[in-house]
PDB file of C-alpha atoms in Angstrom:
ATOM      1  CA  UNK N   1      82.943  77.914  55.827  1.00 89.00           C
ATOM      2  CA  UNK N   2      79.488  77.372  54.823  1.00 92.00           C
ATOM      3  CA  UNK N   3      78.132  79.158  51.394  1.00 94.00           C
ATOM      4  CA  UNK N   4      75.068  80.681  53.691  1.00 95.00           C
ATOM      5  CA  UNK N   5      77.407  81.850  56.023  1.00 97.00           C
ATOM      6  CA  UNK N   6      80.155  83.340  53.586  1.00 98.00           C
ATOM      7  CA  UNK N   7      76.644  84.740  51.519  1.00 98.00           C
ATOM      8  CA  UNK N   8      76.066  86.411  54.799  1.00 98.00           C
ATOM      9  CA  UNK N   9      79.409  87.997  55.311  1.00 98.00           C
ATOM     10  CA  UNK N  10      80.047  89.142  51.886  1.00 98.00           C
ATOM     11  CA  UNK N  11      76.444  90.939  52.463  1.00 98.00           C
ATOM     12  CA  UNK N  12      78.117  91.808  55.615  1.00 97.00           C
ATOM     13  CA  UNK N  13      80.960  93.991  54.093  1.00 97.00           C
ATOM     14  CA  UNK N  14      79.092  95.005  51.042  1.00 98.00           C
ATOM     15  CA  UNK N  15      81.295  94.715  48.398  1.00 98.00           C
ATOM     16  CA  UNK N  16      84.177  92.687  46.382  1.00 99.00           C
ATOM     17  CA  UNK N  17      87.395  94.486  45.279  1.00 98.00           C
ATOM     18  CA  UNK N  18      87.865  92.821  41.600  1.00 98.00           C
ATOM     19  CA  UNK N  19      91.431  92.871  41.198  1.00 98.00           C
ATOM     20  CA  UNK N  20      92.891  92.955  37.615  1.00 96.00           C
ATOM     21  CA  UNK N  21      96.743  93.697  37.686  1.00 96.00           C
ATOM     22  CA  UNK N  22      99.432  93.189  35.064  1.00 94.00           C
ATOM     23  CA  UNK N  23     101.912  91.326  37.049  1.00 94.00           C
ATOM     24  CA  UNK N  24     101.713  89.336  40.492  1.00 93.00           C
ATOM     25  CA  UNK N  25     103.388  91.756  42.558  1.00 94.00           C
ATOM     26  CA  UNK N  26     100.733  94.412  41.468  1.00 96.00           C
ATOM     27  CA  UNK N  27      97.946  92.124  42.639  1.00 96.00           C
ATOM     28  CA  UNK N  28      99.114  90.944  45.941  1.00 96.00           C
ATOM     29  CA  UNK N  29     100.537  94.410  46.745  1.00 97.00           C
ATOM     30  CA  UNK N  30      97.527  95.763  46.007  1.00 98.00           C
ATOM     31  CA  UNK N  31      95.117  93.490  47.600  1.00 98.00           C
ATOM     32  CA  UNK N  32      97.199  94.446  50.742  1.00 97.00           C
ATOM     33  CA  UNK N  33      96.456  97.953  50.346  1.00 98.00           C
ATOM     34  CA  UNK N  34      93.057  97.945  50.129  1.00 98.00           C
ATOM     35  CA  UNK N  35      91.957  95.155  52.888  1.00 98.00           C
ATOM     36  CA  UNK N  36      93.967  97.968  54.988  1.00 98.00           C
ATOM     37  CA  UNK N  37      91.721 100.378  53.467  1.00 98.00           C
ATOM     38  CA  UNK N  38      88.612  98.013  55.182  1.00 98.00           C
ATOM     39  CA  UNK N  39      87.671  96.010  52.403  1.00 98.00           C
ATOM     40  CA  UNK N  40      87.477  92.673  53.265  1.00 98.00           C
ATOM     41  CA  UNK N  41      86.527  90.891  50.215  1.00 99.00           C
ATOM     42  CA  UNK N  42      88.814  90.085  47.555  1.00 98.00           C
ATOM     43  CA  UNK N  43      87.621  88.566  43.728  1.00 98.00           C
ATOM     44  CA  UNK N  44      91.006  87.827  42.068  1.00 98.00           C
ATOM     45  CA  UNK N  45      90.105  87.650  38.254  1.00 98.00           C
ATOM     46  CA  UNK N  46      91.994  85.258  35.851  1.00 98.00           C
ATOM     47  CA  UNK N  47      93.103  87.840  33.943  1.00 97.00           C
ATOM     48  CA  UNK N  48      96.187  88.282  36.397  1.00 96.00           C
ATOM     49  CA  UNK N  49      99.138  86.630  35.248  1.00 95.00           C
ATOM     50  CA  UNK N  50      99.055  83.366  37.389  1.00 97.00           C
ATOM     51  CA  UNK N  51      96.051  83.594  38.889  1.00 98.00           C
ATOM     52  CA  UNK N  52      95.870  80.875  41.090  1.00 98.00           C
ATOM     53  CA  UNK N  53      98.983  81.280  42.343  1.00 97.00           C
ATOM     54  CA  UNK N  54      98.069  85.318  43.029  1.00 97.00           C
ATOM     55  CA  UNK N  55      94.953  83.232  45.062  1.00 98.00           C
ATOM     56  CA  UNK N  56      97.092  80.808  46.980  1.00 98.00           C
ATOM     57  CA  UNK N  57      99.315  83.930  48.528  1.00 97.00           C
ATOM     58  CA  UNK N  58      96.712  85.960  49.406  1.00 97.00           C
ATOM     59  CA  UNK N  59      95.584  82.392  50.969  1.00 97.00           C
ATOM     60  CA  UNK N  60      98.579  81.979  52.967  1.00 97.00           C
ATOM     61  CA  UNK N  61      99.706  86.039  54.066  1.00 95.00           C
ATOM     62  CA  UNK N  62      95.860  87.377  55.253  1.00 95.00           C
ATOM     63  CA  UNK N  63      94.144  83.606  55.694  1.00 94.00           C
ATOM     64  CA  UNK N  64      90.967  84.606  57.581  1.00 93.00           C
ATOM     65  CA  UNK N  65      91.046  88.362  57.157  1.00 94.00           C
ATOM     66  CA  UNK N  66      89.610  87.974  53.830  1.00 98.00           C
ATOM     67  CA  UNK N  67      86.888  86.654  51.660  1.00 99.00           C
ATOM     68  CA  UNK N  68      88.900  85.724  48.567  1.00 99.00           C
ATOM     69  CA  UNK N  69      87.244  84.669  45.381  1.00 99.00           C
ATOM     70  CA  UNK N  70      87.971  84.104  41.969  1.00 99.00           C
ATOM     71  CA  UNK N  71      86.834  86.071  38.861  1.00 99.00           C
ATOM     72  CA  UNK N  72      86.726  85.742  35.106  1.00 99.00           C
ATOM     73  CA  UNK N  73      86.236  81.792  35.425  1.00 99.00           C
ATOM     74  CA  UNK N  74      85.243  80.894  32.627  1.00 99.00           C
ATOM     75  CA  UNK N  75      85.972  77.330  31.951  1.00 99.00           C
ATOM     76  CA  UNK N  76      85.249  74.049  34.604  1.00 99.00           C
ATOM     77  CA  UNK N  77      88.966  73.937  34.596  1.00 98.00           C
ATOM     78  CA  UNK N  78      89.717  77.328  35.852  1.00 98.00           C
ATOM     79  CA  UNK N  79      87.032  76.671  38.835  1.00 99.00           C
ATOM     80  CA  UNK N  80      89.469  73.778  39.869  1.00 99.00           C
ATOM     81  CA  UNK N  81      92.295  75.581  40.068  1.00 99.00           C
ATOM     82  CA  UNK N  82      90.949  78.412  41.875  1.00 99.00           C
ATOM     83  CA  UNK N  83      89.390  76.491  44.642  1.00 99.00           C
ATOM     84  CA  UNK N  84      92.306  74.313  44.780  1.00 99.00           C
ATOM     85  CA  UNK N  85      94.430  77.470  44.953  1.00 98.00           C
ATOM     86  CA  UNK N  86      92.055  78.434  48.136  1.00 98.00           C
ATOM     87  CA  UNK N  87      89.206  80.417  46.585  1.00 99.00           C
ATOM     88  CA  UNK N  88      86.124  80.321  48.644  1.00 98.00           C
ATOM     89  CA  UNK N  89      83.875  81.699  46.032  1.00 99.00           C
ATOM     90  CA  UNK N  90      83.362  81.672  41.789  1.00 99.00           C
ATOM     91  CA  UNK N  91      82.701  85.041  39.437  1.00 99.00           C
ATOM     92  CA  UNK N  92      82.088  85.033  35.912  1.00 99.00           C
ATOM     93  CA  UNK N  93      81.001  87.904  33.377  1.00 98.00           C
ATOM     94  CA  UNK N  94      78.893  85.287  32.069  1.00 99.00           C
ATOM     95  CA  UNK N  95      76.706  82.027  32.589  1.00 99.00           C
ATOM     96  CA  UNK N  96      77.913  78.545  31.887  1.00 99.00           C
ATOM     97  CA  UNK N  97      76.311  75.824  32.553  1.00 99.00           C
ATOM     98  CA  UNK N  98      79.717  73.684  33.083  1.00 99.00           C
ATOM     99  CA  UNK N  99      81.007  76.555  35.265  1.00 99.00           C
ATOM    100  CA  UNK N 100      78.078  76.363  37.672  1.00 99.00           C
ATOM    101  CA  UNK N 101      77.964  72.521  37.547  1.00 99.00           C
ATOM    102  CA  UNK N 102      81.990  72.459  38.526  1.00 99.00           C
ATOM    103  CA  UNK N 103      81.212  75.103  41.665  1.00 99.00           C
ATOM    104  CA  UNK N 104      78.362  72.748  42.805  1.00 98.00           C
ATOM    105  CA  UNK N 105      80.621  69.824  42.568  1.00 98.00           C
ATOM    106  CA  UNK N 106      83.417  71.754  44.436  1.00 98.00           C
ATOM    107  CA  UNK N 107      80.993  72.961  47.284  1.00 98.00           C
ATOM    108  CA  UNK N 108      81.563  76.608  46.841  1.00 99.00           C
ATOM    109  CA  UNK N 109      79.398  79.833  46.069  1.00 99.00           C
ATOM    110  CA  UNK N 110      79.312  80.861  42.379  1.00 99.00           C
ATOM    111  CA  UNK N 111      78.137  84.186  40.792  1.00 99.00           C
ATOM    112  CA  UNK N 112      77.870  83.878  37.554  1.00 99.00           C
ATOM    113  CA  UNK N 113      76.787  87.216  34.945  1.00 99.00           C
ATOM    114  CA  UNK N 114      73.982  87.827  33.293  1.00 99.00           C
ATOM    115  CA  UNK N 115      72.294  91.472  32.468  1.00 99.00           C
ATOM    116  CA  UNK N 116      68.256  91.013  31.162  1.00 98.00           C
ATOM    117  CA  UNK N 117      65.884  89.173  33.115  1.00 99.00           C
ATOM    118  CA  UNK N 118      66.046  86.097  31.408  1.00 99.00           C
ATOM    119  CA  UNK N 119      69.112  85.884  31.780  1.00 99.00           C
ATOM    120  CA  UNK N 120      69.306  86.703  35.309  1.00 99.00           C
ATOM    121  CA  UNK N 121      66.449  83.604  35.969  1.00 99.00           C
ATOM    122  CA  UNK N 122      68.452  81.015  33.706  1.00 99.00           C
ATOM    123  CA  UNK N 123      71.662  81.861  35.931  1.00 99.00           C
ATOM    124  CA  UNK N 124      69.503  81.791  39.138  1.00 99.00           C
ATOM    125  CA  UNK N 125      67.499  78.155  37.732  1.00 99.00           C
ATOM    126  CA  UNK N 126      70.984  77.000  37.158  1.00 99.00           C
ATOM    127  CA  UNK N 127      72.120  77.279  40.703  1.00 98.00           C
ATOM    128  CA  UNK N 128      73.944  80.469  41.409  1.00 99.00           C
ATOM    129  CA  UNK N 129      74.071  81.918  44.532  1.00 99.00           C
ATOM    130  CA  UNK N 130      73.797  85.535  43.313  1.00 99.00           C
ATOM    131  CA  UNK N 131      73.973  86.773  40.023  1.00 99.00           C
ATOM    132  CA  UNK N 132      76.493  89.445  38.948  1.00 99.00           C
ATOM    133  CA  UNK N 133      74.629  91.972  36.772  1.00 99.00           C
ATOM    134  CA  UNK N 134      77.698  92.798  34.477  1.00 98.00           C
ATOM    135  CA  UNK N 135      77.819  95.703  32.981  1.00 97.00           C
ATOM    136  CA  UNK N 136      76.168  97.733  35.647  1.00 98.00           C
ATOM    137  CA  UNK N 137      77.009 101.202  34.379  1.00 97.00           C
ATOM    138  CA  UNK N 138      74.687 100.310  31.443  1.00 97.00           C
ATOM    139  CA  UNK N 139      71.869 100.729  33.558  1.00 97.00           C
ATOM    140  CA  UNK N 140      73.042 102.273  36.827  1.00 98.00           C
ATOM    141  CA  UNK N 141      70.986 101.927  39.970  1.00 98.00           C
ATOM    142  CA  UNK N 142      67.218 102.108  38.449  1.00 98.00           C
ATOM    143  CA  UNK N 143      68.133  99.114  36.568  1.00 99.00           C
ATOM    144  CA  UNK N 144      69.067  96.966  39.672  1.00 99.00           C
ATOM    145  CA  UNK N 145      65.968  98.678  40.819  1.00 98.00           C
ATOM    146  CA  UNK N 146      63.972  97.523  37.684  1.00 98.00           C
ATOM    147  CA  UNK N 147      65.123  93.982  37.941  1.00 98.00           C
ATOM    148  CA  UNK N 148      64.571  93.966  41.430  1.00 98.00           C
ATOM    149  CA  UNK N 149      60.790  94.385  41.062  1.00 98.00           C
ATOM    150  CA  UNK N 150      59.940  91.003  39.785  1.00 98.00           C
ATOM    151  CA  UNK N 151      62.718  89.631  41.103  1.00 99.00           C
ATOM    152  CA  UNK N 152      63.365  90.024  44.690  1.00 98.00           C
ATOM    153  CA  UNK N 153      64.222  86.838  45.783  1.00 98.00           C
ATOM    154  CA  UNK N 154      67.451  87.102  43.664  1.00 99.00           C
ATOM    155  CA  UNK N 155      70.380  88.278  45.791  1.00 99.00           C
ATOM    156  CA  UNK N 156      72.237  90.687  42.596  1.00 99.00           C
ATOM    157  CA  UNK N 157      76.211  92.124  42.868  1.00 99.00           C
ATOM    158  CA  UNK N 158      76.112  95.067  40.414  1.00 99.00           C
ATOM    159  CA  UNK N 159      79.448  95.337  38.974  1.00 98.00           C
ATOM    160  CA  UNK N 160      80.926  98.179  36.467  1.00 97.00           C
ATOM    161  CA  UNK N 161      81.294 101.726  37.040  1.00 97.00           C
ATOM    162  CA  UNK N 162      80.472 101.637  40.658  1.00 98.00           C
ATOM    163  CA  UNK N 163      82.121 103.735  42.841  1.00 98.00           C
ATOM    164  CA  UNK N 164      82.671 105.713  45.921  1.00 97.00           C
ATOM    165  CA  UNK N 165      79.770 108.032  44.370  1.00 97.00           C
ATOM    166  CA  UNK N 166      77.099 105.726  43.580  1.00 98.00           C
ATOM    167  CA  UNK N 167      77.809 102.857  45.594  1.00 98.00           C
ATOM    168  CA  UNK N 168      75.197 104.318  47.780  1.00 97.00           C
ATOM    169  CA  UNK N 169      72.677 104.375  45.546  1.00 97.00           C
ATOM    170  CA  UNK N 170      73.210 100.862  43.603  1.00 98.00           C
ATOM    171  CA  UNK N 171      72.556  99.657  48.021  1.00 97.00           C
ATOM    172  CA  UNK N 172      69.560 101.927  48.074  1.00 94.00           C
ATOM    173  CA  UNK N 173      68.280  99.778  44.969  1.00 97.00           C
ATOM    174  CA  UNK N 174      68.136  96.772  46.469  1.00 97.00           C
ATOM    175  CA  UNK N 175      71.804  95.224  45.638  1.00 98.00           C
ATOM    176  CA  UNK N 176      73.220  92.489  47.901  1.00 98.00           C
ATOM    177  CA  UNK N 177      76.785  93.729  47.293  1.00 98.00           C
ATOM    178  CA  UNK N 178      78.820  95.376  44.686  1.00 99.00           C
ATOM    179  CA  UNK N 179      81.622  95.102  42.582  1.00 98.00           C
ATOM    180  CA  UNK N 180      84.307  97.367  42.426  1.00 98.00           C
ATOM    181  CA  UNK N 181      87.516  97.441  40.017  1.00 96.00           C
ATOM    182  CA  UNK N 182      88.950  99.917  38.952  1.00 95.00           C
ATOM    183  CA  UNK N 183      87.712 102.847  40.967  1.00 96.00           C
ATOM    184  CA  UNK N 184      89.372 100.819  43.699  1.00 96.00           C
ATOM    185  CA  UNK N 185      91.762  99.053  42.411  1.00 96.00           C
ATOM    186  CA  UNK N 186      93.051 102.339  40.016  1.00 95.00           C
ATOM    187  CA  UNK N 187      95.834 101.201  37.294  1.00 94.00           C
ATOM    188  CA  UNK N 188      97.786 104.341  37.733  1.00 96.00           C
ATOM    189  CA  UNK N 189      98.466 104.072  41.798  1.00 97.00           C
ATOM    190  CA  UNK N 190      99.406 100.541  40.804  1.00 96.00           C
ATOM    191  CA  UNK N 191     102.252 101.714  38.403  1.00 95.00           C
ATOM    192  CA  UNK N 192     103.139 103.956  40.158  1.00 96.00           C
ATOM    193  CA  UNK N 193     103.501 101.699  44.025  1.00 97.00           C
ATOM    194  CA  UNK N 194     100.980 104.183  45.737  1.00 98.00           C
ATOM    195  CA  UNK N 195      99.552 101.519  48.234  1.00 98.00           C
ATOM    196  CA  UNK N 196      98.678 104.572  50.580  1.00 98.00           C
ATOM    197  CA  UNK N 197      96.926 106.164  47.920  1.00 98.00           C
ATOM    198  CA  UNK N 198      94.768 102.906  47.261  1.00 98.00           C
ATOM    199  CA  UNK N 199      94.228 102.381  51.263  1.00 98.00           C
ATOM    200  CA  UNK N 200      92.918 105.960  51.207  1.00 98.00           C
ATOM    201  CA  UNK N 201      90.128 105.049  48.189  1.00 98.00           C
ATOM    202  CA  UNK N 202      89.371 101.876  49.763  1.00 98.00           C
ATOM    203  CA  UNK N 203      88.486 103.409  53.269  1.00 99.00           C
ATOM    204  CA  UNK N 204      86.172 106.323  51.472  1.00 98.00           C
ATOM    205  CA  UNK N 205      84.380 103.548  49.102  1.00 98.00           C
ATOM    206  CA  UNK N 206      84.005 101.547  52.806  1.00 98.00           C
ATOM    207  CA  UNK N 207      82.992 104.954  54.470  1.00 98.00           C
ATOM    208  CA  UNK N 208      80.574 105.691  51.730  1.00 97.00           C
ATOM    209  CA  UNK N 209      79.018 101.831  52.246  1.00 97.00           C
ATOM    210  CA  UNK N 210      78.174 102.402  55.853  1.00 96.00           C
ATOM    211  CA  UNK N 211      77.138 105.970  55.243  1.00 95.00           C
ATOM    212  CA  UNK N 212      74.336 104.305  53.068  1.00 92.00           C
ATOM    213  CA  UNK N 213      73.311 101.666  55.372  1.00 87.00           C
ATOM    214  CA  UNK N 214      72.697 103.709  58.347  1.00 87.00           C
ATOM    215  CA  UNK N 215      70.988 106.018  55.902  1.00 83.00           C
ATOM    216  CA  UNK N 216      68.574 102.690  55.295  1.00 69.00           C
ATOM    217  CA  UNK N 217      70.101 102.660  51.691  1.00 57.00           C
ATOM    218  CA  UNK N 218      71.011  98.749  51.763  1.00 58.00           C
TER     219      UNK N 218
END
C-alpha cells in the first residue's frame, strides 16, 4: 500500500507492538496473541533469532490483518531483507543516513530514532516518515509535549516505558502512535506459553487507546 495510506492506518490503530523474543516460536506465537488482543500493528525487531524469516510468517499466516514492520535495522542490508521478507515499514533506535537512503530506495516508510531536537530535525531532513523518540521513559509525556512545541509538523512514535497507564497521556501530548514492548509483549507470559494472558494486556493497552481518544487525548 501507499506510505500515506499505511502512515494513516498506523495513526489509525495507535500503536506498534515491538516484539523482541528469544526464539521464533516465541515471536510468532506471540504476535498471534496480541493482534487477538486488537493490536494490529506489528514491529518485529532484529534482535529475534531469524528475523526475517519471523517477518515472512507473520507475512504469510495474518497477510492483511496486520501492519508488520521491522525494528532494530540498523544496517542498509538488514532493510533488504526485511522488506524482502514482507515488511511494510523500517524502525531503528537510531539515525543512519544509509538506513534511510535504503528505505527510500525500497519505497517503504522508515522511522528512524532520535531523542533531542536536533536530532529529531536531522532524522526528519533526512527523510523519515516519523521519528521514534527512543527512550521515551526518559522524558515521559511532557517531553513529547516539549518537542512538540516547535515541532509540530513532525509526526513522533514515543517508544520505552509506555504502557497501558500512560499510553493515554503520551496521545494527549501530541504523539502520532506509540511503541510498546515489553508491557505488551511481557517476557515471563512468553516463557511461560500464556497467549491468553498476553491477549488480555493487549485488549486493555487497546481499551486504554480509545479511552483516550474519545477523551480528545490523541
Amino acid at each position: 500500500m501507499p506510505n500515506s495510506e499505511l502512515m494513516n492506518k498506523i495513526q489509525e490503530v495507535g500503536a506498534v507492538l515491538v516484539v523482541r523474543a528469544e526464539t521464533q516460536e516465541e515471536a510468532l506465537e506471540g504476535v498471534r496473541a496480541v493482534v487477538a488482543g486488537g493490536l494490529k500493528a506489528v514491529e518485529v525487531t532484529f534482535t529475534v533469532p531469524g528475523a526475517p524469516g519471523v517477518i515472512r510468517e507473520i507475512k504469510r499466516v495474518m497477510g492483511d490483518q496486520v501492519l508488520l514492520g521491522a525494528g532494530t535495522v540498523l544496517h542498509p542490508e538488514d532493510a533488504e531483507d526485511a522488506v524482502d521478507a514482507g515488511a511494510q515499514y523500517l524502525i531503528a533506535p537510531n539515525t543512519d543516513e544509509k538506513v534511510i537512503g535504503m528505505a527510500k530506495r525500497l519505497k517503504v516508510a522508515v522511522f528512524p530514532g532520535a531523542y533531542t531536537p536536533t536530532e529529531v530535525v536531522r532524522a526528519w531532513d533526512l527523510g523519515a516518515d516519523a521519528v521514534k523518540i527512543f527512550p521515551a521513559s526518559v522524558g515521559g509525556p511532557a517531553y513529547i509535549k516539549a518537542l512538540r512545541g516547535p515541532l509540530p509538523h513532525i509526526p513522533f512514535i514515543p517508544t520505552g516505558g509506555v504502557d497501558e497507564h500512560n499510553v493515554g497521556e503520551f496521545l494527549k501530548a501530541g504523539a502520532f502512535a506509540v511503541g510498546a514492548g515489553g508491557s505488551l509483549f511481557d517476557a515471563k507470559k512468553l516463557k511461560a506459553r500464556d497467549w491468553n494472558g498476553l491477549t488480555e494486556t493487549a485488549r486493555r493497552f487497546m481499551a486504554a487507546v480509545r479511552n483516550a481518544r474519545m477523551n480528545g487525548k490523541g
